[in-house]
CSV table of N, CA, C and O in Angstrom, one decimal:
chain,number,residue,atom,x,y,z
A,1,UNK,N,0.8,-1.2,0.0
A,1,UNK,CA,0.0,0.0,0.0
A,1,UNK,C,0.9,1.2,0.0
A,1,UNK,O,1.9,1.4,0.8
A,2,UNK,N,0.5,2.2,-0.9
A,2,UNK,CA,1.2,3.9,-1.1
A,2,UNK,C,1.0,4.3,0.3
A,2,UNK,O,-0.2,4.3,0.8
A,3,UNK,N,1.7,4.6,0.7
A,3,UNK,CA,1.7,6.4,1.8
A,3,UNK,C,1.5,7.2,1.2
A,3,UNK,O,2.2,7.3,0.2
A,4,UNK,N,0.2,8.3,1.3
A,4,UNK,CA,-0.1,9.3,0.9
A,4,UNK,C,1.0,10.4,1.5
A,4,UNK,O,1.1,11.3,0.7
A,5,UNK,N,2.0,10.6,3.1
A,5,UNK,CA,2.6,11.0,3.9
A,5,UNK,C,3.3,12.1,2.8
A,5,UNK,O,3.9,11.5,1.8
A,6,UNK,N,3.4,13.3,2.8
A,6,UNK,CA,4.8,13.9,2.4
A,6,UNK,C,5.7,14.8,2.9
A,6,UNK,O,5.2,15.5,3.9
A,7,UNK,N,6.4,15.0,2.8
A,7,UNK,CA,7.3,15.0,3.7
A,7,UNK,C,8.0,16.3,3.3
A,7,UNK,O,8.2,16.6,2.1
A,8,UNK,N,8.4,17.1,4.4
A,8,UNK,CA,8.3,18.4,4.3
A,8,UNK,C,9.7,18.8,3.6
A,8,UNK,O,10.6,18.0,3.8
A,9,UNK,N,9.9,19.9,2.9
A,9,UNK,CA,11.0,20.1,1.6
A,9,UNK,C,12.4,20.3,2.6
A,9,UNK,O,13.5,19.8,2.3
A,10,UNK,N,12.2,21.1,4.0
A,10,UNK,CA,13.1,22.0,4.4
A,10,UNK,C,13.7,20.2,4.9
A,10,UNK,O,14.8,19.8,4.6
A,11,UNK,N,12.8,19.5,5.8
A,11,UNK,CA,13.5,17.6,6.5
A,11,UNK,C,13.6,17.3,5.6
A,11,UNK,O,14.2,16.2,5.8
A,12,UNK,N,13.5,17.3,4.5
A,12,UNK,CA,13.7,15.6,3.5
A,12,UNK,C,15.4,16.8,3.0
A,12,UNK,O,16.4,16.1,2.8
A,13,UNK,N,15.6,18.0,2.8
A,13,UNK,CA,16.8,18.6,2.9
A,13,UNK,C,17.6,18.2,3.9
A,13,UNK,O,18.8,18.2,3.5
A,14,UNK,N,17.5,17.9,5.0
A,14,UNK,CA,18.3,18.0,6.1
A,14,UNK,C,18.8,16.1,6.4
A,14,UNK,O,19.6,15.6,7.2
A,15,UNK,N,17.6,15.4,5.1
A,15,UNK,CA,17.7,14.0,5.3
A,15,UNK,C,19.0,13.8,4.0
A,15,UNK,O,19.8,13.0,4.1
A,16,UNK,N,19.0,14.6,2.9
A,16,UNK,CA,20.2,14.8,2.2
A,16,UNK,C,21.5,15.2,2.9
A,16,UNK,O,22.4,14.4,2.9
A,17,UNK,N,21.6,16.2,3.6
A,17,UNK,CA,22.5,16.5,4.3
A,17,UNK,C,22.8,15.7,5.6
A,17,UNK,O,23.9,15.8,6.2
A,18,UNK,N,22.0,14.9,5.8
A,18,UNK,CA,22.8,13.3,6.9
A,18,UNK,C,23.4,12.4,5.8
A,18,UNK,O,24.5,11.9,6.0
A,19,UNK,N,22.8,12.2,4.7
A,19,UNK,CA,23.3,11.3,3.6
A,19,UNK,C,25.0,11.7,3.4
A,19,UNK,O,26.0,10.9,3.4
A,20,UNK,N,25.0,12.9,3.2
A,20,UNK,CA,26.2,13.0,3.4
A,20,UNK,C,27.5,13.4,4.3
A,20,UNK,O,28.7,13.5,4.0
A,21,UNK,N,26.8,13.7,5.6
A,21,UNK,CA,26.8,13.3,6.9
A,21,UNK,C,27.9,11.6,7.2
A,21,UNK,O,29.0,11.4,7.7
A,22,UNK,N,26.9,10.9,6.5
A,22,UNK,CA,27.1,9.4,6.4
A,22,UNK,C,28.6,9.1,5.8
A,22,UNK,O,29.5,9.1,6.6
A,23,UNK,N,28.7,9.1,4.6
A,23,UNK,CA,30.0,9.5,3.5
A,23,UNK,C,31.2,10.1,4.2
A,23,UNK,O,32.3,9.7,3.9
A,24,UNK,N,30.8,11.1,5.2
A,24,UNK,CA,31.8,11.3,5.9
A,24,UNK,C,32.6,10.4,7.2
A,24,UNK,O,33.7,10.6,7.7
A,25,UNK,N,31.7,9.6,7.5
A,25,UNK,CA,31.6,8.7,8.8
A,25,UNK,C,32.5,7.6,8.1
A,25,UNK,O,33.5,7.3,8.6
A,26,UNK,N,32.2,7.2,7.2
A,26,UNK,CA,32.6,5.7,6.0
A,26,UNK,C,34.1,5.5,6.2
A,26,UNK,O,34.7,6.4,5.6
A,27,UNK,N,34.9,4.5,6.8
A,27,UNK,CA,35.7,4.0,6.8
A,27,UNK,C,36.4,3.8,5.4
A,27,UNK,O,37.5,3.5,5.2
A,28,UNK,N,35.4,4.0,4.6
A,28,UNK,CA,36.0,2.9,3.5
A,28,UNK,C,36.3,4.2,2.5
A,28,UNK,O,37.0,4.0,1.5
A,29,UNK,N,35.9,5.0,2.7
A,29,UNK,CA,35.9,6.5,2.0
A,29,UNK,C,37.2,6.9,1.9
A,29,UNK,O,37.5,6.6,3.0
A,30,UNK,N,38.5,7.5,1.3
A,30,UNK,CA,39.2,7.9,1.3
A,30,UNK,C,39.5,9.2,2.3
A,30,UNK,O,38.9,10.2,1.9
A,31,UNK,N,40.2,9.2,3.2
A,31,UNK,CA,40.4,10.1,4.2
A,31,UNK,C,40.4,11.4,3.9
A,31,UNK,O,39.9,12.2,4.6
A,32,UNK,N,40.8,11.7,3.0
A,32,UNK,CA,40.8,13.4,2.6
A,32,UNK,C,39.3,13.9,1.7
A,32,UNK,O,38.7,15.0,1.6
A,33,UNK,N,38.8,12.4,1.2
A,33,UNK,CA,37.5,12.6,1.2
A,33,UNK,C,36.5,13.1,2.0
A,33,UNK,O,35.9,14.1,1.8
A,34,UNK,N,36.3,12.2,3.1
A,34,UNK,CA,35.9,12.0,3.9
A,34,UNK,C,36.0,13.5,4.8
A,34,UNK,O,34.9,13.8,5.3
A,35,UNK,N,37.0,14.4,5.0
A,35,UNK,CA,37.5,15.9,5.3
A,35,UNK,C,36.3,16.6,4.4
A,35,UNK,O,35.5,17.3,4.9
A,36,UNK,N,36.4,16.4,3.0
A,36,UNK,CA,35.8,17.4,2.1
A,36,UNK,C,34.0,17.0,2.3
A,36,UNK,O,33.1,17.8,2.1
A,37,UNK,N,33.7,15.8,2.7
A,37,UNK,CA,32.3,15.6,3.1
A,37,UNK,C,31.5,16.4,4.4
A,37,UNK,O,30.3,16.6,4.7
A,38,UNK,N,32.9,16.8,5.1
A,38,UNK,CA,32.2,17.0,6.3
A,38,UNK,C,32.0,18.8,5.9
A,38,UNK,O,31.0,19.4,6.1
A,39,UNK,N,33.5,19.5,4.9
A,39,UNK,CA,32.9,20.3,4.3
A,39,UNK,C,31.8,21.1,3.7
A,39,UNK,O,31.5,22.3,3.7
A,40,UNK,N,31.1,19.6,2.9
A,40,UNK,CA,30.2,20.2,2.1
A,40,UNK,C,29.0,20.2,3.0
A,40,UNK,O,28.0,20.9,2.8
A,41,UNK,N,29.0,19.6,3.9
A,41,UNK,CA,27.6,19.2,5.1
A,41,UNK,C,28.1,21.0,5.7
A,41,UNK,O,27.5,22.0,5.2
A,42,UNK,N,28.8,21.1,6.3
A,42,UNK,CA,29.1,22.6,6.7
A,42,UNK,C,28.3,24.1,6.1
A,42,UNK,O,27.4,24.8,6.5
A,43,UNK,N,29.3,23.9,4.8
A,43,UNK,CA,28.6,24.8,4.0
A,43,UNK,C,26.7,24.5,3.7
A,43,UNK,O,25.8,25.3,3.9
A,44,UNK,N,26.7,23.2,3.3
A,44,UNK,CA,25.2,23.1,3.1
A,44,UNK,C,24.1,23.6,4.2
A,44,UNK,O,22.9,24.0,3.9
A,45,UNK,N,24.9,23.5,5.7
A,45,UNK,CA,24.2,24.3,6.5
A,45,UNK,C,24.0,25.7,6.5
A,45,UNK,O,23.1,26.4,6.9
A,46,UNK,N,25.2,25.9,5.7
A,46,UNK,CA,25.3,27.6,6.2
A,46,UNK,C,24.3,27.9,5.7
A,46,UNK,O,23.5,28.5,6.4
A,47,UNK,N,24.1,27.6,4.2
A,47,UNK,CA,23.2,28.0,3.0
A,47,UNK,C,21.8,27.7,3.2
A,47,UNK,O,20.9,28.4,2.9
A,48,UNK,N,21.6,26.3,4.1
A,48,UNK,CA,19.8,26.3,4.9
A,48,UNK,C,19.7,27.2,5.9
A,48,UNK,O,18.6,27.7,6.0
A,49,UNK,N,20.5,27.7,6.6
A,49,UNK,CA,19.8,28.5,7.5
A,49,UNK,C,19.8,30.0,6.8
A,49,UNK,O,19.0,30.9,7.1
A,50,UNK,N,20.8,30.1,5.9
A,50,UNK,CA,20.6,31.6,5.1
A,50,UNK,C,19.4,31.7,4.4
A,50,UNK,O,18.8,32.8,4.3
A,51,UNK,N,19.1,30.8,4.1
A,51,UNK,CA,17.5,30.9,2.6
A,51,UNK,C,16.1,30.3,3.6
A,51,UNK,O,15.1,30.9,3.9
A,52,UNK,N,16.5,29.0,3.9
A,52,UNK,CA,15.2,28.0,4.3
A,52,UNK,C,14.5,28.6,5.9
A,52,UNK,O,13.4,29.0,6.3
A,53,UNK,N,15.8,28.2,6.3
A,53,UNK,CA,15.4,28.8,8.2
A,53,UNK,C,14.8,30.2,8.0
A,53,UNK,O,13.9,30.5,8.8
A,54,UNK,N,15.2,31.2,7.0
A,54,UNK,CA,14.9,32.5,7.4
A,54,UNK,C,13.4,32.4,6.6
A,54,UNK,O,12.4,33.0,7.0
A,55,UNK,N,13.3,31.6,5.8
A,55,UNK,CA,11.8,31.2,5.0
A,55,UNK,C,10.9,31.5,6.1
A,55,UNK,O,10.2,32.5,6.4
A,56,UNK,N,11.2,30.3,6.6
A,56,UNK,CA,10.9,29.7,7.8
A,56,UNK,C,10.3,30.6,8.9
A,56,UNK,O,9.2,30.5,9.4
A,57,UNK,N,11.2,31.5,9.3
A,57,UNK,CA,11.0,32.7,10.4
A,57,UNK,C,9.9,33.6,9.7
A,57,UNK,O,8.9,34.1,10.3
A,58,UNK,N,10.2,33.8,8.3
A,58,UNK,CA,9.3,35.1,7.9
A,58,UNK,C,7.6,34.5,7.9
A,58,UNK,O,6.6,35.3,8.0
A,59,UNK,N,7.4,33.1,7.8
A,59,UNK,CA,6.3,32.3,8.0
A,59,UNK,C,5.5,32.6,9.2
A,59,UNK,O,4.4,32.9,9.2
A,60,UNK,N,6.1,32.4,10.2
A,60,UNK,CA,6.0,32.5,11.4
A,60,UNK,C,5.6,33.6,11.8
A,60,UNK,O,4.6,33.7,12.5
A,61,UNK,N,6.3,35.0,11.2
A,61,UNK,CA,6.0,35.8,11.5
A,61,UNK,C,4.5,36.6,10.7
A,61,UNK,O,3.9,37.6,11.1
A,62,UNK,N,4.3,35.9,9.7
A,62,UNK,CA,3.2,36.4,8.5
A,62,UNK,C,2.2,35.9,9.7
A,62,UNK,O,1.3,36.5,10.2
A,63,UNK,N,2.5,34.5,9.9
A,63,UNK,CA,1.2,34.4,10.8
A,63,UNK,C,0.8,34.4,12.0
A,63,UNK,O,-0.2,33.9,12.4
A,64,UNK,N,1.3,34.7,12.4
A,64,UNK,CA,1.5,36.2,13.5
A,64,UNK,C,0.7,36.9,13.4
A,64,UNK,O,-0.3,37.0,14.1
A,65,UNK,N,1.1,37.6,12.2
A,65,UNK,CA,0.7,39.2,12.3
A,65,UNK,C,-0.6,39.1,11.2
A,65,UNK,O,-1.4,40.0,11.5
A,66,UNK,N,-0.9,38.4,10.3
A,66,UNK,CA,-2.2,38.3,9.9
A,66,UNK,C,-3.1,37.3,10.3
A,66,UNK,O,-4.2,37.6,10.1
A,67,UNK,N,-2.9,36.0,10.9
A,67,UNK,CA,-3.8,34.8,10.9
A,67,UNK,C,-4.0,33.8,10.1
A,67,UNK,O,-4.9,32.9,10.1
A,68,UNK,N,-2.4,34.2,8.8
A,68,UNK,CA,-3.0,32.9,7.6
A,68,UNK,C,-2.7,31.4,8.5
A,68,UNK,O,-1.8,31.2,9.4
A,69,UNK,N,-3.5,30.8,8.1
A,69,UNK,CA,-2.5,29.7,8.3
A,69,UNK,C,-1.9,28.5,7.3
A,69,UNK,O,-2.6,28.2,6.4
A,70,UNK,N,-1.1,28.1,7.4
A,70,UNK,CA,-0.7,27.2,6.6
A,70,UNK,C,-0.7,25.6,6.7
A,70,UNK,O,-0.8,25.2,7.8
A,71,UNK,N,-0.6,25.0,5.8
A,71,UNK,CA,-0.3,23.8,5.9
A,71,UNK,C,-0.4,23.2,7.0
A,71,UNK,O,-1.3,22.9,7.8
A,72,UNK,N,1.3,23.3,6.9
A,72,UNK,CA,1.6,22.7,8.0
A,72,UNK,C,2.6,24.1,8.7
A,72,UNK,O,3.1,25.1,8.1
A,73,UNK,N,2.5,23.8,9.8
A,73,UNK,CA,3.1,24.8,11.0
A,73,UNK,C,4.3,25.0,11.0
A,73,UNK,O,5.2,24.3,11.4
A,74,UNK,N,4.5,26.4,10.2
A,74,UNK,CA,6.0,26.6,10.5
A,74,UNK,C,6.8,26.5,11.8
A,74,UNK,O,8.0,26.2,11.9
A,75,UNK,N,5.7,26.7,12.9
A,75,UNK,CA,6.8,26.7,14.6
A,75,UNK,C,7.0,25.3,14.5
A,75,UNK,O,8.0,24.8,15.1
A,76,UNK,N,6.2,24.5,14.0
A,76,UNK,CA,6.7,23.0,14.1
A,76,UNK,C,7.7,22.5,13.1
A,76,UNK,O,8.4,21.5,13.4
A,77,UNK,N,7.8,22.8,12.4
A,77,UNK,CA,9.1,22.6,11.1
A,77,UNK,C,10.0,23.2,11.7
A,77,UNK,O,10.9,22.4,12.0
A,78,UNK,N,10.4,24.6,12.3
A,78,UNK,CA,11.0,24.8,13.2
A,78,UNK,C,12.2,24.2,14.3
A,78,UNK,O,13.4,24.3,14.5
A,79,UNK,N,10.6,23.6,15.0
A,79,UNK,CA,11.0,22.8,16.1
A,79,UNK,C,11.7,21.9,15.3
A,79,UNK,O,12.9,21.9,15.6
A,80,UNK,N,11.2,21.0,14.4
A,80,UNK,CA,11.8,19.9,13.8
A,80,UNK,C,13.2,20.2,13.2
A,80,UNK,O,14.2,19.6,13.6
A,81,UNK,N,13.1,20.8,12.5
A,81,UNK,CA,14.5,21.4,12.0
A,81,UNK,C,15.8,21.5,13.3
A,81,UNK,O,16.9,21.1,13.2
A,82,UNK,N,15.1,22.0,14.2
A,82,UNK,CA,16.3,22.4,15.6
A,82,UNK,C,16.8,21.5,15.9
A,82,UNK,O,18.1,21.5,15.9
A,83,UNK,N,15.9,20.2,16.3
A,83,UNK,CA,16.3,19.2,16.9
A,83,UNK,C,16.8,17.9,15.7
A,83,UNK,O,17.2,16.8,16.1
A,84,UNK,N,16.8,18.3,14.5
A,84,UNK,CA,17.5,17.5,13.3
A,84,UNK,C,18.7,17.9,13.3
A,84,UNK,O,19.5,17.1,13.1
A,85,UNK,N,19.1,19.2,13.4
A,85,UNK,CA,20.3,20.2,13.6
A,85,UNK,C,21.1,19.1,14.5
A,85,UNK,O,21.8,18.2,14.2
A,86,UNK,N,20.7,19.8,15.9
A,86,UNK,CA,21.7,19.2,17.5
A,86,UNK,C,22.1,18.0,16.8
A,86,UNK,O,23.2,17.8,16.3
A,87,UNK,N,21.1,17.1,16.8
A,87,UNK,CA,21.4,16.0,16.5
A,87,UNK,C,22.8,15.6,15.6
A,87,UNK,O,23.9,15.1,16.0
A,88,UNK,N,22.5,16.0,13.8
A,88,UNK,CA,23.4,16.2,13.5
A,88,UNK,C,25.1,16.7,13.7
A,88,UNK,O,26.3,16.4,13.5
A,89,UNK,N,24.3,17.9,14.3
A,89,UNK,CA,25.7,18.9,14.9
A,89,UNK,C,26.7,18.3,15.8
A,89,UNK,O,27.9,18.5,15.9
A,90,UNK,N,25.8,17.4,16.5
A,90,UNK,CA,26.7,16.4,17.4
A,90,UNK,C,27.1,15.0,17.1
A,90,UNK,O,27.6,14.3,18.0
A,91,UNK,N,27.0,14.4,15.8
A,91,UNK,CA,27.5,13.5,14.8
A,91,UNK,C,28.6,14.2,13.9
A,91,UNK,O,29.4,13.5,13.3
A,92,UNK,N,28.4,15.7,13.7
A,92,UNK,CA,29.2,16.4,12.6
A,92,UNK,C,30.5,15.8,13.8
A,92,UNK,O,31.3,15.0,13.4
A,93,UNK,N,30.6,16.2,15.1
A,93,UNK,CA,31.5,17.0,16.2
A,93,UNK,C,32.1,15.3,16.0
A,93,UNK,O,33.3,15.2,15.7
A,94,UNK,N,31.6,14.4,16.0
A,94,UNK,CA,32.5,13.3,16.9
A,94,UNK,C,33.1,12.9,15.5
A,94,UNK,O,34.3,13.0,15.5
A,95,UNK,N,32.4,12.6,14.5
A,95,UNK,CA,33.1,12.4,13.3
A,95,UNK,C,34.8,13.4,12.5
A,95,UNK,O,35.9,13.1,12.1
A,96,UNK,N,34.1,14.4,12.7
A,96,UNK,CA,35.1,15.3,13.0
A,96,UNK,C,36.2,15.3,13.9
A,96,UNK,O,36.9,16.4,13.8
A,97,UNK,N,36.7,14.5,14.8
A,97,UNK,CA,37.1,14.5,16.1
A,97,UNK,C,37.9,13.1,15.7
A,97,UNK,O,39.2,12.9,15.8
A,98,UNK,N,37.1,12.3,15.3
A,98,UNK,CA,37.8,10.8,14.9
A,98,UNK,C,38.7,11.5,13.6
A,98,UNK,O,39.9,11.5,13.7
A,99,UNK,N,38.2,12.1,12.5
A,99,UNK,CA,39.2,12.4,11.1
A,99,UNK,C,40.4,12.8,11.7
A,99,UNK,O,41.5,12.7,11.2
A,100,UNK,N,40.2,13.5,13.0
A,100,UNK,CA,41.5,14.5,13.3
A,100,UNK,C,42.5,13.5,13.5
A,100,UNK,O,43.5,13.3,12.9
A,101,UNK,N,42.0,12.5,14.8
A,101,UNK,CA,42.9,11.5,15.0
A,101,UNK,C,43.6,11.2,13.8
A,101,UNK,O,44.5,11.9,13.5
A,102,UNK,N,43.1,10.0,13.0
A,102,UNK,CA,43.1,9.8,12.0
A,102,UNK,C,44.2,10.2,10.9
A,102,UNK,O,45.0,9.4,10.4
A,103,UNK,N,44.1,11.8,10.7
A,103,UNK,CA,45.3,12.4,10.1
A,103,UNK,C,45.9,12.8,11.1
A,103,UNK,O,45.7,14.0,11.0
A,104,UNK,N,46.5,12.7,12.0
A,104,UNK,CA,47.3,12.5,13.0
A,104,UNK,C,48.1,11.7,12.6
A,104,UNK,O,49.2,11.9,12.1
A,105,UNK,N,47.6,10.5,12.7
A,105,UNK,CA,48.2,9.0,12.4
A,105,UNK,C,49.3,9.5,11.0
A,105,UNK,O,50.5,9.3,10.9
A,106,UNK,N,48.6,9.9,10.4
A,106,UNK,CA,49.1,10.3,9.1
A,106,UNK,C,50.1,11.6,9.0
A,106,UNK,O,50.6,12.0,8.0
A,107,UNK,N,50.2,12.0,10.1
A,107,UNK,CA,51.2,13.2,10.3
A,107,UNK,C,50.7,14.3,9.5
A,107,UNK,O,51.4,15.1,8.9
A,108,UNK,N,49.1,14.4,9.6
A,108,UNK,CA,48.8,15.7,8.8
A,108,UNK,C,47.6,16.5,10.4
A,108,UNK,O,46.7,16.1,11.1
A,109,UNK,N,48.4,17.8,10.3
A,109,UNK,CA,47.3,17.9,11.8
A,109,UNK,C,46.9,19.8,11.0
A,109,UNK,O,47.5,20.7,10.5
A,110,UNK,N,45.7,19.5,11.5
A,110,UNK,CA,45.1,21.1,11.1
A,110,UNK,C,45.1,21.8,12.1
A,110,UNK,O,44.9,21.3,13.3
A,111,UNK,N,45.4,23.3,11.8
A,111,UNK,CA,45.4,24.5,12.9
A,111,UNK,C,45.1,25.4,12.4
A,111,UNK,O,45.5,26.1,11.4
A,112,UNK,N,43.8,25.6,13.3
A,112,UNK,CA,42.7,26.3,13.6
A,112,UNK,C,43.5,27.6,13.0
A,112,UNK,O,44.4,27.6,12.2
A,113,UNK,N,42.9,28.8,13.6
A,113,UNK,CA,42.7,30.0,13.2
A,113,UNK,C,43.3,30.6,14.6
A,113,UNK,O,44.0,31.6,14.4
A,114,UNK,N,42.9,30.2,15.9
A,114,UNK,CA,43.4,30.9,17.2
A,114,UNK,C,44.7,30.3,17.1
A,114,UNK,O,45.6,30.6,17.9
């Protein structure tokens, strides 16, 4: 049987952005790959919260201030969004944390900016 369910543009984005999330985690991925994955998950963030998230707020705030309502609830895409973030953001952190080791091993060590 079809699921009629669909699934909201801003999560099924953020379900691409764990896909490659994943790619980064992959053992089997080439190491400096695997650096440039966590990259592009980075920037991909930057760029949802520049366009989608701010969508998102101006939503919130339309209905607010006139009474439309939509769909579905932007404070709840929101919410959802927040807690898809942490989540991630704290798979970015440990993944991130293992590469470092990692190129260590390999006598390649990055430094920061401080």
């Amino acid at each position: 049987m079809k699921s009629n369910k669909i699934i909201n543009r801003e999560i099924s984005w953020l379900s691409f952005n764990e896909r490659v999330l994943q790619e980064a985690a992959d053992p089997n991925v080439p190491l400096v790959e695997r650096i440039r994955f966590l990259g592009i998950v980075s920037n991909n963030l930057d760029e949802f919260f520049k366009v989608r998230v701010a969508t998102i707020k101006r939503m919130i705030d339309i209905e607010e201030k006139t009474g439309k309502l939509y769909e579905e609830k932007p404070k709840e895409v929101l919410n959802q969004i927040q807690q898809t973030v942490i989540f991630q953001q704290k798979k970015f952190e440990s993944i991130y944390k293992e590469l470092q080791k990692e190129l260590e091993r390999e006598k390649i060590i990055i430094i920061n900016e401080k």
